[in-house]
PDB file of C-alpha atoms and ligand atoms in Angstrom:
ATOM      1  CA  MET Z   1      -0.762  -9.042   0.402  1.00 46.00           C
ATOM      2  CA  GLY Z   2      -1.469  -6.723  -2.158  1.00 39.00           C
ATOM      3  CA  VAL Z   3      -4.321  -8.124  -4.223  1.00 32.00           C
ATOM      4  CA  LEU Z   4      -5.984  -8.909  -0.838  1.00 35.00           C
ATOM      5  CA  PHE Z   5      -6.959  -5.307  -1.012  1.00 32.00           C
ATOM      6  CA  SER Z   6      -9.094  -5.481  -4.081  1.00 33.00           C
ATOM      7  CA  SER Z   7     -12.638  -5.089  -4.488  1.00 33.00           C
ATOM      8  CA  GLY Z   8     -14.175  -8.032  -6.646  1.00 33.00           C
ATOM      9  CA  ASP Z   9     -16.431  -6.188  -8.856  1.00 35.00           C
ATOM     10  CA  THR Z  10     -15.000  -6.839 -12.230  1.00 35.00           C
ATOM     11  CA  LYS Z  11     -17.515  -4.471 -14.074  1.00 34.00           C
ATOM     12  CA  MET Z  12     -15.912  -1.268 -12.349  1.00 34.00           C
ATOM     13  CA  THR Z  13     -16.021   1.351 -15.386  1.00 35.00           C
ATOM     14  CA  GLN Z  14     -16.502   4.708 -13.512  1.00 42.00           C
ATOM     15  CA  THR Z  15     -13.173   5.141 -11.668  1.00 60.00           C
ATOM     16  CA  LYS Z  16     -10.050   3.340 -12.981  1.00 77.00           C
ATOM     17  CA  GLY Z  17      -7.817   0.957 -11.109  1.00 75.00           C
ATOM     18  CA  SER Z  18      -8.319  -2.018  -8.603  1.00 70.00           C
ATOM     19  CA  TYR Z  19      -9.035  -0.420  -5.215  1.00 75.00           C
ATOM     20  CA  GLN Z  20     -12.258   1.391  -4.813  1.00 73.00           C
ATOM     21  CA  PHE Z  21     -12.679   1.928  -1.444  1.00 74.00           C
ATOM     22  CA  ASP Z  22     -15.796   3.796  -1.588  1.00 75.00           C
ATOM     23  CA  ARG Z  23     -17.592   0.927  -3.187  1.00 71.00           C
ATOM     24  CA  PHE Z  24     -16.977  -1.506  -0.043  1.00 71.00           C
ATOM     25  CA  GLN Z  25     -20.121  -1.560   1.952  1.00 68.00           C
ATOM     26  CA  GLY Z  26     -20.732  -1.337   5.802  1.00 70.00           C
ATOM     27  CA  ASP Z  27     -18.870  -3.681   7.900  1.00 74.00           C
ATOM     28  CA  ILE Z  28     -16.349  -4.124   4.849  1.00 72.00           C
ATOM     29  CA  GLN Z  29     -15.349  -0.617   4.977  1.00 79.00           C
ATOM     30  CA  THR Z  30     -14.707  -0.671   8.796  1.00 80.00           C
ATOM     31  CA  GLN Z  31     -12.752  -3.833   8.750  1.00 77.00           C
ATOM     32  CA  GLU Z  32     -10.611  -2.643   6.065  1.00 78.00           C
ATOM     33  CA  LEU Z  33      -9.756   0.779   7.681  1.00 82.00           C
ATOM     34  CA  GLN Z  34      -8.862  -1.209  10.718  1.00 81.00           C
ATOM     35  CA  ARG Z  35      -6.765  -3.493   8.724  1.00 77.00           C
ATOM     36  CA  LEU Z  36      -4.776  -0.763   7.217  1.00 81.00           C
ATOM     37  CA  ASP Z  37      -4.203   1.000  10.334  1.00 78.00           C
ATOM     38  CA  TYR Z  38      -2.937  -2.433  11.866  1.00 78.00           C
ATOM     39  CA  GLN Z  39      -0.751  -2.890   9.004  1.00 77.00           C
ATOM     40  CA  SER Z  40       0.849   0.458   9.276  1.00 77.00           C
ATOM     41  CA  GLN Z  41       1.336   0.244  12.842  1.00 79.00           C
ATOM     42  CA  ILE Z  42       2.773  -3.113  13.085  1.00 78.00           C
ATOM     43  CA  LEU Z  43       5.408  -2.263  10.384  1.00 80.00           C
ATOM     44  CA  GLN Z  44       6.164   1.272  11.472  1.00 82.00           C
ATOM     45  CA  GLY Z  45      10.118   0.197  12.649  1.00 84.00           C
ATOM     46  CA  LEU Z  46      10.552  -0.946   9.044  1.00 90.00           C
ATOM     47  CA  GLU Z  47       8.875   2.201   7.621  1.00 91.00           C
ATOM     48  CA  GLN Z  48      11.392   4.461   9.396  1.00 93.00           C
ATOM     49  CA  LYS Z  49      14.332   2.430   7.972  1.00 94.00           C
ATOM     50  CA  ILE Z  50      12.761   2.676   4.453  1.00 96.00           C
ATOM     51  CA  TRP Z  51      12.223   6.519   4.491  1.00 95.00           C
ATOM     52  CA  ARG Z  52      15.827   7.005   5.997  1.00 95.00           C
ATOM     53  CA  GLU Z  53      17.473   4.943   3.469  1.00 96.00           C
ATOM     54  CA  ALA Z  54      15.424   6.726   0.550  1.00 97.00           C
ATOM     55  CA  GLY Z  55      16.829   9.950   1.661  1.00 98.00           C
ATOM     56  CA  LEU Z  56      13.847  11.577   3.750  1.00 98.00           C
ATOM     57  CA  THR Z  57      15.429  14.362   6.103  1.00 98.00           C
ATOM     58  CA  PRO Z  58      13.516  16.425   8.660  1.00 98.00           C
ATOM     59  CA  THR Z  59      13.242  19.631   6.738  1.00 98.00           C
ATOM     60  CA  MET Z  60      11.565  18.049   3.426  1.00 98.00           C
ATOM     61  CA  ARG Z  61       8.208  18.910   1.941  1.00 98.00           C
ATOM     62  CA  VAL Z  62       6.606  15.403   1.486  1.00 98.00           C
ATOM     63  CA  LEU Z  63       3.807  14.230  -0.292  1.00 98.00           C
ATOM     64  CA  ASP Z  64       2.271  10.639   0.994  1.00 98.00           C
ATOM     65  CA  LEU Z  65       0.227   9.535  -2.194  1.00 98.00           C
ATOM     66  CA  GLY Z  66      -2.601   6.935  -1.758  1.00 97.00           C
ATOM     67  CA  CYS Z  67      -2.075   7.921   2.241  1.00 97.00           C
ATOM     68  CA  GLY Z  68      -5.354   5.721   3.193  1.00 94.00           C
ATOM     69  CA  THR Z  69      -6.162   6.004   6.903  1.00 92.00           C
ATOM     70  CA  GLY Z  70      -3.103   8.520   7.223  1.00 94.00           C
ATOM     71  CA  ILE Z  71      -1.002   6.368   9.822  1.00 92.00           C
ATOM     72  CA  ILE Z  72       2.120   6.770   7.803  1.00 94.00           C
ATOM     73  CA  SER Z  73       1.494  10.324   7.028  1.00 96.00           C
ATOM     74  CA  GLN Z  74       1.477  11.129  10.508  1.00 95.00           C
ATOM     75  CA  ALA Z  75       4.643   8.959  11.480  1.00 94.00           C
ATOM     76  CA  ILE Z  76       6.353  10.868   8.752  1.00 97.00           C
ATOM     77  CA  ALA Z  77       4.927  14.309  10.086  1.00 97.00           C
ATOM     78  CA  GLN Z  78       6.203  13.384  13.501  1.00 95.00           C
ATOM     79  CA  SER Z  79       9.650  12.779  11.825  1.00 95.00           C
ATOM     80  CA  LEU Z  80       9.899  16.078  10.290  1.00 97.00           C
ATOM     81  CA  THR Z  81      11.207  19.445  11.900  1.00 97.00           C
ATOM     82  CA  THR Z  82      10.590  22.475   9.869  1.00 97.00           C
ATOM     83  CA  GLY Z  83       9.016  20.081   6.941  1.00 98.00           C
ATOM     84  CA  SER Z  84       5.731  19.443   6.411  1.00 98.00           C
ATOM     85  CA  ILE Z  85       3.334  16.774   4.598  1.00 98.00           C
ATOM     86  CA  VAL Z  86       0.423  16.393   2.752  1.00 98.00           C
ATOM     87  CA  GLY Z  87      -1.560  13.196   2.346  1.00 98.00           C
ATOM     88  CA  VAL Z  88      -3.672  12.684  -0.896  1.00 98.00           C
ATOM     89  CA  ASP Z  89      -6.049   9.793  -1.517  1.00 97.00           C
ATOM     90  CA  ARG Z  90      -8.781   9.799  -3.885  1.00 95.00           C
ATOM     91  CA  SER Z  91     -11.414   8.226  -1.274  1.00 93.00           C
ATOM     92  CA  PRO Z  92     -13.174  11.070   0.693  1.00 94.00           C
ATOM     93  CA  THR Z  93     -14.054   8.242   3.508  1.00 91.00           C
ATOM     94  CA  MET Z  94     -10.124   7.507   3.619  1.00 93.00           C
ATOM     95  CA  VAL Z  95      -9.424  11.266   3.844  1.00 96.00           C
ATOM     96  CA  ARG Z  96     -12.067  11.747   6.720  1.00 95.00           C
ATOM     97  CA  ALA Z  97     -10.547   8.710   8.448  1.00 92.00           C
ATOM     98  CA  ALA Z  98      -6.945  10.156   8.295  1.00 94.00           C
ATOM     99  CA  GLN Z  99      -8.331  13.533   9.427  1.00 95.00           C
ATOM    100  CA  ASN Z 100     -10.020  11.944  12.405  1.00 91.00           C
ATOM    101  CA  HIS Z 101      -6.892  10.121  13.451  1.00 87.00           C
ATOM    102  CA  THR Z 102      -4.978  13.228  13.658  1.00 86.00           C
ATOM    103  CA  ARG Z 103      -7.584  15.529  14.896  1.00 85.00           C
ATOM    104  CA  GLU Z 104      -6.628  15.314  18.596  1.00 79.00           C
ATOM    105  CA  GLN Z 105      -3.069  15.598  17.925  1.00 81.00           C
ATOM    106  CA  LYS Z 106      -3.469  19.130  16.364  1.00 83.00           C
ATOM    107  CA  MET Z 107      -0.366  18.692  14.152  1.00 90.00           C
ATOM    108  CA  THR Z 108       0.326  21.914  12.123  1.00 93.00           C
ATOM    109  CA  ASN Z 109       2.677  20.298   9.737  1.00 97.00           C
ATOM    110  CA  LEU Z 110       0.190  17.579   8.328  1.00 97.00           C
ATOM    111  CA  THR Z 111      -2.667  18.096   5.908  1.00 97.00           C
ATOM    112  CA  PHE Z 112      -5.013  15.682   4.011  1.00 97.00           C
ATOM    113  CA  GLN Z 113      -6.627  16.352   0.694  1.00 97.00           C
ATOM    114  CA  VAL Z 114      -9.001  14.034  -1.715  1.00 98.00           C
ATOM    115  CA  GLY Z 115      -7.389  14.043  -4.982  1.00 97.00           C
ATOM    116  CA  SER Z 116      -6.388  11.675  -7.875  1.00 97.00           C
ATOM    117  CA  SER Z 117      -2.649  10.619  -8.353  1.00 97.00           C
ATOM    118  CA  GLU Z 118      -3.039  11.451 -11.767  1.00 97.00           C
ATOM    119  CA  LYS Z 119      -4.147  15.145 -11.397  1.00 97.00           C
ATOM    120  CA  LEU Z 120      -2.883  16.511  -8.297  1.00 98.00           C
ATOM    121  CA  ASP Z 121      -4.091  19.758  -6.791  1.00 97.00           C
ATOM    122  CA  LEU Z 122      -0.387  20.793  -5.744  1.00 98.00           C
ATOM    123  CA  PRO Z 123       1.959  23.545  -7.130  1.00 98.00           C
ATOM    124  CA  SER Z 124       4.619  22.199  -9.557  1.00 97.00           C
ATOM    125  CA  SER Z 125       8.143  21.636  -8.063  1.00 97.00           C
ATOM    126  CA  SER Z 126       6.616  21.902  -4.555  1.00 98.00           C
ATOM    127  CA  CYS Z 127       7.793  18.612  -3.013  1.00 98.00           C
ATOM    128  CA  ASP Z 128      11.032  17.145  -1.965  1.00 98.00           C
ATOM    129  CA  PHE Z 129       9.947  13.626  -1.379  1.00 98.00           C
ATOM    130  CA  VAL Z 130       7.021  11.599  -2.670  1.00 98.00           C
ATOM    131  CA  TYR Z 131       5.953   8.619  -1.078  1.00 98.00           C
ATOM    132  CA  ALA Z 132       3.740   6.096  -2.230  1.00 98.00           C
ATOM    133  CA  ARG Z 133       2.954   2.977  -0.282  1.00 96.00           C
ATOM    134  CA  LEU Z 134       0.671   0.059  -1.644  1.00 93.00           C
ATOM    135  CA  LEU Z 135      -0.773   2.499  -4.385  1.00 96.00           C
ATOM    136  CA  PHE Z 136       0.891   1.508  -7.547  1.00 97.00           C
ATOM    137  CA  GLN Z 137      -0.342  -2.099  -7.579  1.00 92.00           C
ATOM    138  CA  HIS Z 138      -3.819  -0.724  -8.018  1.00 91.00           C
ATOM    139  CA  LEU Z 139      -3.089   2.034 -10.749  1.00 95.00           C
ATOM    140  CA  SER Z 140      -4.319   1.404 -14.428  1.00 93.00           C
ATOM    141  CA  GLU Z 141      -2.082   3.900 -15.715  1.00 95.00           C
ATOM    142  CA  PRO Z 142       1.195   3.970 -13.583  1.00 97.00           C
ATOM    143  CA  GLN Z 143       2.935   6.087 -16.068  1.00 97.00           C
ATOM    144  CA  ALA Z 144       0.156   8.912 -15.875  1.00 97.00           C
ATOM    145  CA  THR Z 145       0.947   8.907 -12.244  1.00 98.00           C
ATOM    146  CA  LEU Z 146       4.496   8.948 -12.391  1.00 98.00           C
ATOM    147  CA  ARG Z 147       4.370  11.970 -14.931  1.00 97.00           C
ATOM    148  CA  GLU Z 148       2.263  13.998 -12.190  1.00 98.00           C
ATOM    149  CA  ILE Z 149       4.870  12.997  -9.683  1.00 98.00           C
ATOM    150  CA  GLN Z 150       7.446  14.389 -11.779  1.00 97.00           C
ATOM    151  CA  ARG Z 151       5.641  17.751 -12.226  1.00 97.00           C
ATOM    152  CA  VAL Z 152       5.121  17.963  -8.535  1.00 98.00           C
ATOM    153  CA  LEU Z 153       8.521  17.029  -7.363  1.00 98.00           C
ATOM    154  CA  LYS Z 154      11.256  19.604  -7.353  1.00 97.00           C
ATOM    155  CA  PRO Z 155      14.290  18.995  -9.668  1.00 96.00           C
ATOM    156  CA  GLY Z 156      16.435  16.363  -7.541  1.00 97.00           C
ATOM    157  CA  GLY Z 157      13.445  15.445  -5.415  1.00 98.00           C
ATOM    158  CA  ILE Z 158      12.951  11.906  -4.320  1.00 98.00           C
ATOM    159  CA  ILE Z 159      10.518   9.138  -5.370  1.00 98.00           C
ATOM    160  CA  CYS Z 160       9.853   6.057  -2.936  1.00 98.00           C
ATOM    161  CA  ILE Z 161       7.294   3.472  -3.774  1.00 98.00           C
ATOM    162  CA  VAL Z 162       6.677   0.587  -1.567  1.00 97.00           C
ATOM    163  CA  ASP Z 163       4.612  -2.190  -2.985  1.00 95.00           C
ATOM    164  CA  VAL Z 164       4.137  -5.928  -3.503  1.00 91.00           C
ATOM    165  CA  ASP Z 165       4.662  -8.939  -5.616  1.00 91.00           C
ATOM    166  CA  ASN Z 166       2.485 -11.828  -5.431  1.00 84.00           C
ATOM    167  CA  ASP Z 167       4.987 -14.318  -6.192  1.00 87.00           C
ATOM    168  CA  TRP Z 168       6.976 -13.224  -3.177  1.00 91.00           C
ATOM    169  CA  THR Z 169       4.506 -14.595  -0.628  1.00 90.00           C
ATOM    170  CA  MET Z 170       5.063 -18.076   0.992  1.00 91.00           C
ATOM    171  CA  PHE Z 171       3.842 -20.302   3.854  1.00 94.00           C
ATOM    172  CA  HIS Z 172       5.367 -23.389   5.208  1.00 96.00           C
ATOM    173  CA  PRO Z 173       3.757 -25.954   5.180  1.00 96.00           C
ATOM    174  CA  PRO Z 174       2.097 -25.004   1.847  1.00 95.00           C
ATOM    175  CA  VAL Z 175      -1.515 -23.890   1.944  1.00 95.00           C
ATOM    176  CA  PRO Z 176      -2.791 -24.873  -1.498  1.00 95.00           C
ATOM    177  CA  SER Z 177      -6.081 -22.898  -1.122  1.00 94.00           C
ATOM    178  CA  ILE Z 178      -4.174 -19.761  -0.669  1.00 90.00           C
ATOM    179  CA  ASN Z 179      -2.477 -20.236  -3.945  1.00 90.00           C
ATOM    180  CA  THR Z 180      -5.817 -20.902  -5.732  1.00 91.00           C
ATOM    181  CA  PHE Z 181      -7.229 -17.906  -4.091  1.00 88.00           C
ATOM    182  CA  GLN Z 182      -4.267 -15.612  -5.250  1.00 85.00           C
ATOM    183  CA  GLN Z 183      -4.426 -16.912  -8.801  1.00 87.00           C
ATOM    184  CA  TYR Z 184      -7.970 -15.977  -8.985  1.00 87.00           C
ATOM    185  CA  ILE Z 185      -7.783 -12.453  -7.643  1.00 81.00           C
ATOM    186  CA  THR Z 186      -4.760 -12.045  -9.490  1.00 84.00           C
ATOM    187  CA  GLN Z 187      -6.928 -12.230 -12.575  1.00 85.00           C
ATOM    188  CA  ILE Z 188      -9.637 -10.176 -11.003  1.00 82.00           C
ATOM    189  CA  GLN Z 189      -7.162  -7.310 -10.341  1.00 82.00           C
ATOM    190  CA  GLN Z 190      -5.696  -7.388 -13.616  1.00 85.00           C
ATOM    191  CA  GLN Z 191      -9.026  -7.162 -15.174  1.00 84.00           C
ATOM    192  CA  GLN Z 192      -9.806  -3.883 -13.125  1.00 82.00           C
ATOM    193  CA  GLY Z 193      -6.429  -2.574 -14.477  1.00 87.00           C
ATOM    194  CA  GLY Z 194      -4.287  -3.201 -11.025  1.00 88.00           C
ATOM    195  CA  ASP Z 195      -1.085  -5.446 -11.105  1.00 90.00           C
ATOM    196  CA  PRO Z 196      -0.436  -7.647  -8.070  1.00 87.00           C
ATOM    197  CA  GLN Z 197       3.173  -8.474  -9.467  1.00 91.00           C
ATOM    198  CA  VAL Z 198       3.771  -4.722  -9.857  1.00 95.00           C
ATOM    199  CA  GLY Z 199       6.840  -4.871  -7.454  1.00 97.00           C
ATOM    200  CA  ARG Z 200       9.421  -6.348  -9.963  1.00 97.00           C
ATOM    201  CA  LYS Z 201       8.170  -3.566 -12.513  1.00 98.00           C
ATOM    202  CA  LEU Z 202       8.717  -0.396 -10.821  1.00 98.00           C
ATOM    203  CA  GLY Z 203      12.397   0.029 -11.152  1.00 98.00           C
ATOM    204  CA  GLY Z 204      11.424  -0.119 -15.066  1.00 98.00           C
ATOM    205  CA  TYR Z 205       8.756   2.230 -14.797  1.00 98.00           C
ATOM    206  CA  LEU Z 206      10.980   4.810 -13.085  1.00 98.00           C
ATOM    207  CA  THR Z 207      13.539   4.230 -16.024  1.00 97.00           C
ATOM    208  CA  THR Z 208      10.767   4.799 -18.597  1.00 97.00           C
ATOM    209  CA  ALA Z 209       9.869   7.962 -16.833  1.00 97.00           C
ATOM    210  CA  GLY Z 210      12.968   9.379 -16.848  1.00 96.00           C
ATOM    211  CA  PHE Z 211      14.041   9.066 -13.215  1.00 97.00           C
ATOM    212  CA  ALA Z 212      17.701   8.455 -12.090  1.00 97.00           C
ATOM    213  CA  GLN Z 213      19.625   6.779  -9.415  1.00 97.00           C
ATOM    214  CA  ILE Z 214      16.903   3.782  -9.431  1.00 98.00           C
ATOM    215  CA  ARG Z 215      17.234   1.057  -6.905  1.00 97.00           C
ATOM    216  CA  THR Z 216      15.071  -1.505  -5.972  1.00 98.00           C
ATOM    217  CA  SER Z 217      15.523  -3.522  -2.950  1.00 97.00           C
ATOM    218  CA  ILE Z 218      13.165  -6.217  -1.294  1.00 97.00           C
ATOM    219  CA  GLU Z 219      12.416  -6.327   2.786  1.00 93.00           C
ATOM    220  CA  ILE Z 220      11.449  -9.841   3.726  1.00 91.00           C
ATOM    221  CA  ILE Z 221       8.721  -9.546   6.248  1.00 89.00           C
ATOM    222  CA  THR Z 222       8.305 -12.850   8.099  1.00 90.00           C
ATOM    223  CA  SER Z 223       6.158 -14.367  10.728  1.00 91.00           C
ATOM    224  CA  ASP Z 224       9.340 -13.966  13.076  1.00 86.00           C
ATOM    225  CA  TYR Z 225       9.703 -10.363  11.903  1.00 73.00           C
ATOM    226  CA  GLY Z 226      10.323  -8.121  15.278  1.00 66.00           C
ATOM    227  CA  GLN Z 227       9.540  -4.978  16.665  1.00 58.00           C
ATOM    228  CA  GLU Z 228      11.727  -4.179  19.786  1.00 56.00           C
ATOM    229  CA  GLY Z 229      12.935  -7.612  20.046  1.00 59.00           C
ATOM    230  CA  LYS Z 230       9.213  -9.169  19.929  1.00 61.00           C
ATOM    231  CA  GLY Z 231       8.346 -11.496  17.090  1.00 68.00           C
ATOM    232  CA  MET Z 232       5.275 -10.632  15.207  1.00 78.00           C
ATOM    233  CA  GLY Z 233       4.231 -14.380  15.300  1.00 87.00           C
ATOM    234  CA  LEU Z 234       2.142 -16.198  12.696  1.00 90.00           C
ATOM    235  CA  ARG Z 235      -1.185 -14.989  14.033  1.00 88.00           C
ATOM    236  CA  ALA Z 236      -0.210 -11.401  13.624  1.00 85.00           C
ATOM    237  CA  PHE Z 237       1.236 -12.096  10.190  1.00 87.00           C
ATOM    238  CA  LEU Z 238      -2.010 -13.316   9.045  1.00 88.00           C
ATOM    239  CA  ASP Z 239      -4.076 -10.319  10.455  1.00 83.00           C
ATOM    240  CA  LEU Z 240      -2.172  -8.404   7.812  1.00 81.00           C
ATOM    241  CA  PHE Z 241      -3.879 -10.013   4.928  1.00 77.00           C
ATOM    242  CA  SER Z 242      -7.745  -9.382   4.566  1.00 67.00           C
ATOM    243  CA  PHE Z 243      -8.384 -12.946   2.790  1.00 73.00           C
ATOM    244  CA  GLY Z 244     -10.813 -11.093   0.586  1.00 63.00           C
ATOM    245  CA  ALA Z 245     -13.346  -9.376   2.885  1.00 57.00           C
ATOM    246  CA  ALA Z 246     -13.447  -6.723   0.664  1.00 54.00           C
ATOM    247  CA  PHE Z 247     -14.815  -9.077  -2.065  1.00 53.00           C
ATOM    248  CA  GLU Z 248     -18.209  -9.837  -0.026  1.00 47.00           C
ATOM    249  CA  HIS Z 249     -20.075  -7.471  -2.138  1.00 46.00           C
ATOM    250  CA  GLY Z 250     -18.281  -7.969  -5.175  1.00 59.00           C
ATOM    251  CA  ASN Z 251     -17.554 -11.383  -6.300  1.00 68.00           C
ATOM    252  CA  SER Z 252     -18.996 -14.214  -4.275  1.00 72.00           C
ATOM    253  CA  ASP Z 253     -16.493 -16.727  -5.863  1.00 82.00           C
ATOM    254  CA  ALA Z 254     -13.341 -14.814  -4.597  1.00 80.00           C
ATOM    255  CA  PHE Z 255     -15.169 -14.401  -1.198  1.00 79.00           C
ATOM    256  CA  THR Z 256     -15.694 -18.267  -0.928  1.00 86.00           C
ATOM    257  CA  LEU Z 257     -12.172 -19.151  -2.080  1.00 89.00           C
ATOM    258  CA  GLY Z 258     -10.765 -16.208   0.282  1.00 86.00           C
ATOM    259  CA  MET Z 259     -12.730 -17.548   3.241  1.00 86.00           C
ATOM    260  CA  GLN Z 260     -11.327 -21.296   2.476  1.00 92.00           C
ATOM    261  CA  ALA Z 261      -7.794 -19.730   2.307  1.00 91.00           C
ATOM    262  CA  LYS Z 262      -8.330 -17.741   5.611  1.00 89.00           C
ATOM    263  CA  ALA Z 263      -9.551 -20.891   7.427  1.00 93.00           C
ATOM    264  CA  ASP Z 264      -6.771 -23.247   6.249  1.00 95.00           C
ATOM    265  CA  ALA Z 265      -4.155 -20.649   6.881  1.00 93.00           C
ATOM    266  CA  SER Z 266      -5.337 -20.452  10.503  1.00 93.00           C
ATOM    267  CA  LYS Z 267      -4.606 -24.205  10.869  1.00 95.00           C
ATOM    268  CA  LEU Z 268      -1.199 -23.576  10.632  1.00 95.00           C
ATOM    269  CA  LEU Z 269      -1.308 -21.700  14.135  1.00 93.00           C
ATOM    270  CA  GLU Z 270      -1.493 -25.086  15.541  1.00 94.00           C
ATOM    271  CA  LEU Z 271       1.875 -26.044  14.021  1.00 94.00           C
ATOM    272  CA  PRO Z 272       4.765 -24.946  15.914  1.00 91.00           C
ATOM    273  CA  TYR Z 273       7.329 -25.357  12.874  1.00 93.00           C
ATOM    274  CA  ALA Z 274       4.715 -23.211  10.468  1.00 94.00           C
ATOM    275  CA  TRP Z 275       6.446 -19.987   9.231  1.00 93.00           C
ATOM    276  CA  ALA Z 276       5.696 -17.442   6.721  1.00 93.00           C
ATOM    277  CA  GLY Z 277       6.982 -14.452   4.849  1.00 92.00           C
ATOM    278  CA  PHE Z 278       6.681 -11.990   2.103  1.00 90.00           C
ATOM    279  CA  GLY Z 279       8.789  -9.747   0.135  1.00 94.00           C
ATOM    280  CA  LEU Z 280       8.269  -6.037   0.222  1.00 94.00           C
ATOM    281  CA  PHE Z 281       9.480  -3.997  -2.831  1.00 98.00           C
ATOM    282  CA  ILE Z 282      11.035  -0.672  -2.109  1.00 98.00           C
ATOM    283  CA  VAL Z 283      11.687   1.275  -5.395  1.00 98.00           C
ATOM    284  CA  LYS Z 284      13.558   4.594  -4.904  1.00 98.00           C
ATOM    285  CA  GLY Z 285      14.410   7.250  -7.708  1.00 98.00           C
ATOM    286  CA  VAL Z 286      15.352  10.795  -8.368  1.00 98.00           C
ATOM    287  CA  ASN Z 287      13.703  13.412 -10.343  1.00 97.00           C
ATOM    288  CA  LEU Z 288      15.552  14.885 -13.104  1.00 91.00           C
ATOM    289  CA  ALA Z 289      12.848  16.609 -15.115  1.00 73.00           C
ATOM    290  CA  VAL Z 290      12.519  20.440 -15.041  1.00 67.00           C
ATOM    291  CA  VAL Z 291       9.068  21.313 -15.293  1.00 58.00           C
ATOM    292  CA  GLY Z 292       8.079  23.645 -18.235  1.00 50.00           C
ATOM    293  CA  ILE Z 293      11.340  22.985 -20.245  1.00 47.00           C
TER     294      ILE Z 293
HETATM  295  C1  SAM W   1      -4.116  -0.523  -0.272  1.00 91.84           C
HETATM  296  S1  SAM W   1      -4.374   1.354   0.286  1.00 91.84           S
HETATM  297  C2  SAM W   1      -2.714   1.742   1.083  1.00 91.84           C
HETATM  298  C3  SAM W   1      -3.184   3.173   1.807  1.00 91.84           C
HETATM  299  C4  SAM W   1      -1.849   3.539   2.392  1.00 91.84           C
HETATM  300  N1  SAM W   1      -0.911   3.927   1.625  1.00 91.84           N
HETATM  301  C5  SAM W   1      -1.217   2.461   3.510  1.00 91.84           C
HETATM  302  O1  SAM W   1      -0.317   2.084   3.145  1.00 91.84           O
HETATM  303  O2  SAM W   1      -1.857   1.991   4.432  1.00 91.84           O
HETATM  304  C6  SAM W   1      -4.491   2.029  -1.379  1.00 91.84           C
HETATM  305  C7  SAM W   1      -4.920   3.447  -1.305  1.00 91.84           C
HETATM  306  O3  SAM W   1      -4.734   4.288  -2.526  1.00 91.84           O
HETATM  307  C8  SAM W   1      -6.014   4.822  -2.658  1.00 91.84           C
HETATM  308  N2  SAM W   1      -5.998   5.018  -4.217  1.00 91.84           N
HETATM  309  C9  SAM W   1      -6.131   4.192  -5.181  1.00 91.84           C
HETATM  310  N3  SAM W   1      -6.034   4.525  -6.488  1.00 91.84           N
HETATM  311  C10 SAM W   1      -5.701   5.754  -6.030  1.00 91.84           C
HETATM  312  C11 SAM W   1      -5.574   7.069  -7.054  1.00 91.84           C
HETATM  313  N4  SAM W   1      -5.502   6.730  -8.473  1.00 91.84           N
HETATM  314  N5  SAM W   1      -5.358   8.439  -6.532  1.00 91.84           N
HETATM  315  C12 SAM W   1      -5.247   8.668  -5.438  1.00 91.84           C
HETATM  316  N6  SAM W   1      -5.434   7.491  -4.405  1.00 91.84           N
HETATM  317  C13 SAM W   1      -5.643   6.127  -4.842  1.00 91.84           C
HETATM  318  C14 SAM W   1      -7.106   4.280  -2.090  1.00 91.84           C
HETATM  319  O4  SAM W   1      -8.161   5.065  -2.109  1.00 91.84           O
HETATM  320  C15 SAM W   1      -6.414   3.676  -0.939  1.00 91.84           C
HETATM  321  O5  SAM W   1      -6.470   4.485   0.261  1.00 91.84           O
END
């Protein structure tokens, strides 16, 4: 799922990492905003389970890092009583979308700001819980971000990272063009400094950074994953993937391969026995670092 978010411009140099939303153009931006909203909304039941199990409590001060359109930040804000949450994203367009989503709700415990994960405009030891969903796969220097997270987390504060690992995506019957597409854009994402196999590495990153009580778990999302007893269905599952729409203005090969994969995947909808699934990696750790010592 993760690499399907990336822009295909392999010559990006100005900004690091493999997700450069503000370089997507026109319709692609709109489609991507809608897809991120959809992805957050359809998986919200699972999200709540993830925060609860990671140790989020209603009085915490939370940072949603790489918050995108802010749907998840908003859901976390609703679960807080005296706590509060700030969503940070480096894309001004994303932050504007997040602010627009929440304007009508007039939520007093939720704010958004533009910022980079490597240099946050937040005081040291100011957060109890840092959440980073589908961000780390795009970071060229994950350790720099982890150092900054350690700075803003209080001692004993919790980090919870949710991300993908490409090898944990499967379709039955197999769709060879999806494999071809994934292999191709894996290379592109790696050239841009991202890592579509980041899931399996996150626990090690936290260990190296000095976090404690590290635990990696994997939630399997399937085409029969259900919300309130209703199955997601294969069509909804496929809608979670962008199939390279974001490549249209970047890399035409990737876009062509993506469109082929999408067309082939949609043929599965005609097969009553077709099934699909992917593994979502969830990695938790506790901050031991005391800033300034
Ligand atoms: C795939 S989107 C995920 C958004 C959101 N967390 C979600 O789950 O819907 C990745 C987001 O991370 C942001 N991003 C990428 N690199 C970043 C960085 N170094 N610092 C802050 N935000 C970053 C992008 O602008 C984008 O909004």
